[in-house]
Amino acid sequence: MANFTQVSEFLLLGLSEDPEQEQLLFILFLSMYLVTGLGNLLIILAIASDTWLHTPMYFFLATLAFMDICFTSTTIPKMLANHMSGRKGIPYAGCLTQMFFFIWLAGIDSFLLTTMAYDRYVAICHPLHYASSVTPQLCGLLVAASWTSAFGNALTHTVLLTCLSFCTHNRVPHFFCDLSPLLKLACSDTFLNNVMVHTVGALPVIAPFVGILVSYTRIFGAVLRIPSAGGKRKAFSTCGSHRSVVSLFYGTLTAVYFSPMSSHTAQKDTAAAVMYTVVTPMLNPFIYSLRNSDMKVRRIA
């Protein structure tokens, strides 16, 4: 299929077209972006500077923190720039680039959460074999596999989108270039794109989520066999932060991409997107630092 694109840019309508609300939103999102960057950067620095935290679990946590900084940087700076300049336009190439990095980094986050669930599974269910099972080489391989798998998925959707024709409709009811609203604007057949969204596109979400469920099913089974109540609480506490992050990430992601189409509205999708693109990355450092005993001890020290 050839590329018959006629529009040179898209208009990101954002969260509001009221000038007064836009000012408040600018201050709010700028504050959230700064908190996200600072919080995740502190997590990375704390792990890098403390040899006690040089373990597989904290290696994955530092990688997730770095990904969250990159993830929020794909959407929020452009939205803030649009608020500052009063322009809502984004070039066609810029829109596709933003969408590519958004899908890629979201996929990496999804796979990383699965690797962290596997790490907790081995630590709780097979503690004596943890050091020999979760090796630095395996950690590096899992992270590289996360990057590669998510990259292939993002590239597939981006290339297919370049084959679509966008005639005159270029108003995107969103604050960034997301795949779903862009497909609705296309004036050519999107059957192949939609098929790929519901097959290949669903794999980076469904496959990791299934892996997390399997890991936690085995974790809960192992914890229930611990005779003492204190031992159960200690075992559960080691994965409490991860459970909270998984609930936030997949809960909002499911609300946008896996709920019935009849329940979708631009306002609901945008509100849910704010949760998993802005709020969740901002809360991750607080969840891990407040609920993780090692992080609390290092912070107090």
XYZ file of C-alpha atoms in Angstrom:
301
model
C 0.000 0.000 0.000
C 1.240 3.458 -0.830
C 1.244 6.412 1.488
C -1.451 8.889 0.406
C -1.210 11.196 3.432
C -2.460 14.687 2.621
C -2.298 16.358 6.039
C 1.038 17.823 7.049
C 0.275 18.029 10.768
C -2.201 16.942 13.426
C -3.887 19.120 16.027
C -3.699 17.767 19.577
C -6.828 19.128 21.251
C -5.467 18.348 24.714
C -7.475 18.110 27.898
C -9.325 21.404 27.602
C -9.842 24.307 25.196
C -10.644 26.785 27.993
C -7.681 29.218 28.395
C -8.118 29.427 32.182
C -8.230 25.650 32.549
C -5.217 25.319 30.266
C -3.160 27.484 32.632
C -4.113 25.329 35.601
C -3.409 22.159 33.635
C -0.006 23.516 32.611
C 0.988 24.112 36.245
C -0.428 20.737 37.327
C 1.278 18.675 34.638
C 4.558 20.562 34.922
C 4.579 19.816 38.656
C 3.740 16.148 38.075
C 6.437 15.845 35.410
C 9.079 17.349 37.691
C 8.031 15.109 40.592
C 8.132 12.063 38.296
C 11.598 12.871 36.990
C 13.024 13.739 40.411
C 11.450 10.749 42.180
C 12.615 8.193 39.639
C 16.051 9.801 39.408
C 16.453 9.526 43.187
C 15.507 5.843 42.995
C 18.214 5.281 40.348
C 20.847 7.236 42.309
C 20.005 5.451 45.575
C 20.377 2.034 43.938
C 23.547 2.962 42.043
C 25.286 4.452 45.089
C 24.494 1.698 47.610
C 26.175 -1.682 47.176
C 23.561 -3.283 49.445
C 20.977 -2.581 46.761
C 22.980 -4.162 43.911
C 20.610 -7.127 43.573
C 18.455 -8.329 40.651
C 15.295 -6.880 42.172
C 16.792 -3.390 42.424
C 18.416 -3.688 39.017
C 14.943 -4.201 37.546
C 13.583 -1.375 39.704
C 16.283 1.045 38.486
C 15.555 0.044 34.895
C 11.821 0.607 35.449
C 12.525 4.037 36.969
C 14.627 5.010 33.950
C 11.889 3.789 31.592
C 9.287 5.833 33.486
C 11.354 8.990 32.996
C 11.588 8.277 29.263
C 7.922 7.253 29.081
C 6.609 10.516 30.521
C 9.080 12.506 28.407
C 7.449 11.267 25.190
C 4.121 12.977 25.926
C 4.247 15.643 28.641
C 6.923 18.045 27.262
C 5.071 18.388 23.951
C 1.794 19.014 25.759
C 3.449 21.652 27.965
C 5.032 23.305 24.904
C 1.622 23.466 23.222
C 0.152 25.136 26.306
C 3.006 27.647 26.390
C 2.901 28.538 22.706
C -0.860 28.381 22.292
C -0.389 26.112 19.275
C -1.740 22.592 19.243
C -0.070 21.355 16.077
C 2.390 18.504 15.763
C 3.998 17.577 12.405
C 2.982 14.316 10.768
C 6.472 12.834 11.235
C 6.605 14.102 14.814
C 3.250 12.506 15.566
C 4.370 9.114 14.269
C 7.652 9.412 16.176
C 5.828 10.202 19.398
C 3.441 7.287 18.877
C 6.342 4.907 18.177
C 8.221 5.791 21.355
C 5.029 5.756 23.400
C 4.132 2.204 22.281
C 7.740 1.042 22.612
C 8.280 2.362 26.138
C 4.843 1.207 27.333
C 5.690 -2.277 26.072
C 9.045 -2.231 27.877
C 7.274 -1.260 31.120
C 4.864 -4.152 30.681
C 7.645 -6.700 30.130
C 9.715 -5.302 33.004
C 6.841 -5.780 35.425
C 6.763 -9.432 34.360
C 10.486 -9.894 34.941
C 10.064 -8.365 38.392
C 7.237 -10.825 39.125
C 9.521 -13.697 38.058
C 12.248 -12.347 40.344
C 9.837 -12.371 43.324
C 8.623 -15.855 42.387
C 12.143 -17.296 42.505
C 13.002 -15.390 45.700
C 9.936 -16.691 47.559
C 9.377 -20.131 46.043
C 13.020 -21.162 45.506
C 15.102 -18.981 47.878
C 18.014 -21.436 48.071
C 18.447 -21.369 44.294
C 17.897 -17.610 43.903
C 21.562 -16.647 43.496
C 22.208 -19.357 40.921
C 18.899 -18.855 39.057
C 18.618 -15.065 38.797
C 22.132 -14.272 37.591
C 23.362 -10.907 36.246
C 23.548 -12.476 32.792
C 19.907 -13.560 32.993
C 18.856 -10.097 34.199
C 20.602 -8.452 31.266
C 19.064 -10.949 28.861
C 15.542 -10.344 30.222
C 15.903 -6.574 29.921
C 17.298 -6.883 26.375
C 14.407 -9.178 25.439
C 11.941 -6.627 26.836
C 13.459 -3.858 24.707
C 13.569 -5.994 21.564
C 10.039 -7.407 21.821
C 8.493 -4.019 22.525
C 10.512 -2.442 19.692
C 9.142 -4.930 17.138
C 5.566 -4.260 18.248
C 5.958 -0.467 18.085
C 7.658 -0.603 14.696
C 4.882 -2.789 13.261
C 2.120 -0.351 14.213
C 4.116 2.685 13.052
C 4.898 1.222 9.637
C 1.267 0.177 9.114
C 0.081 3.650 10.078
C 2.247 5.230 7.373
C 0.230 3.255 4.808
C -3.013 5.005 5.764
C -4.461 8.093 4.145
C -5.379 11.109 6.284
C -7.407 13.456 4.109
C -8.781 16.487 5.904
C -9.516 15.300 9.451
C -6.499 16.122 11.590
C -8.009 17.046 14.996
C -6.881 14.455 17.558
C -9.075 14.473 20.716
C -6.111 13.638 22.918
C -3.023 15.260 24.461
C -0.616 13.020 22.535
C -0.551 10.927 19.378
C -2.070 7.626 20.434
C -2.774 4.834 17.981
C -6.505 4.472 18.615
C -7.585 8.094 17.899
C -5.282 8.244 14.858
C -6.940 5.171 13.335
C -10.327 6.835 13.762
C -9.130 9.832 11.729
C -7.933 7.774 8.752
C -10.006 8.003 5.574
C -8.674 4.711 4.160
C -9.312 1.121 5.172
C -7.957 0.363 8.665
C -8.935 -3.329 8.745
C -5.335 -4.588 8.775
C -4.344 -2.053 11.416
C -7.201 -3.086 13.685
C -6.375 -6.763 13.218
C -2.778 -6.096 14.240
C -3.915 -4.059 17.247
C -6.034 -6.939 18.544
C -3.444 -9.641 17.792
C 0.188 -8.547 17.753
C -0.571 -5.341 19.630
C -2.270 -7.190 22.481
C 0.653 -9.555 23.083
C 2.870 -7.038 24.962
C -0.001 -6.550 27.414
C -1.695 -9.954 27.623
C 1.401 -12.188 27.610
C 3.192 -10.282 30.428
C -0.037 -10.059 32.437
C -0.543 -13.821 32.158
C 3.075 -14.298 33.264
C 2.444 -12.082 36.291
C -0.705 -14.022 37.202
C 1.123 -17.348 36.961
C 3.995 -16.037 39.110
C 1.669 -14.718 41.805
C -0.462 -17.861 41.794
C 2.640 -19.851 42.671
C 3.797 -17.199 45.147
C 0.473 -17.263 47.010
C 0.548 -21.058 47.060
C 4.052 -21.033 48.550
C 3.169 -18.355 51.117
C 0.073 -20.230 52.298
C 2.290 -23.211 53.115
C 4.408 -21.115 55.495
C 3.352 -22.150 59.025
C 3.911 -18.869 60.908
C 1.826 -15.725 60.436
C 4.952 -13.584 60.678
C 6.616 -15.535 57.896
C 3.560 -15.053 55.676
C 3.537 -11.309 56.294
C 7.255 -11.040 55.536
C 6.867 -13.009 52.309
C 3.907 -10.929 51.157
C 5.695 -7.669 52.030
C 8.530 -8.468 49.586
C 6.145 -8.168 46.626
C 3.659 -5.624 48.010
C 5.149 -2.694 46.084
C 5.179 -4.653 42.845
C 1.508 -5.665 43.267
C 0.518 -2.031 43.745
C 2.374 -0.880 40.620
C 0.940 -3.749 38.543
C -2.596 -2.888 39.693
C -2.178 0.766 38.719
C -0.553 0.078 35.356
C -2.755 -2.745 34.081
C -5.946 -1.409 35.651
C -5.861 1.862 33.714
C -4.441 0.209 30.573
C -7.322 -2.296 30.549
C -9.867 0.485 30.980
C -8.659 2.114 27.741
C -7.807 -0.757 25.403
C -9.821 -3.769 26.600
C -13.177 -2.325 27.628
C -16.208 -2.558 25.263
C -16.078 -0.023 22.433
C -19.620 1.119 23.298
C -18.322 2.480 26.615
C -15.515 4.489 25.005
C -15.665 8.270 24.901
C -12.852 10.705 24.180
C -13.124 12.105 27.716
C -12.958 8.696 29.417
C -10.059 7.493 27.279
C -8.118 10.696 27.895
C -8.713 10.534 31.656
C -7.576 6.904 31.767
C -4.546 7.759 29.614
C -3.553 10.456 32.120
C -3.551 7.757 34.810
C -1.144 5.362 33.125
C 1.014 7.930 31.283
C 1.397 10.510 34.056
C 0.021 9.435 37.441
C 1.376 5.865 37.563
C 5.011 6.786 36.700
C 4.807 9.567 39.293
C 3.523 7.246 42.032
C 5.969 4.393 41.375
C 8.897 5.967 43.336
C 6.616 6.703 46.298
C 5.185 3.180 46.287
C 8.614 1.551 46.225
C 10.249 3.915 48.706
C 7.369 3.883 51.217
C 6.519 0.175 51.060
C 10.021 -1.245 50.666
C 11.933 -1.722 53.913
C 15.390 -1.593 52.298
C 14.625 1.674 50.525
C 13.242 3.190 53.741
C 16.342 2.177 55.720
C 18.683 3.644 53.083
C 16.617 6.834 52.879
C 16.715 7.324 56.667
C 20.446 6.551 56.780
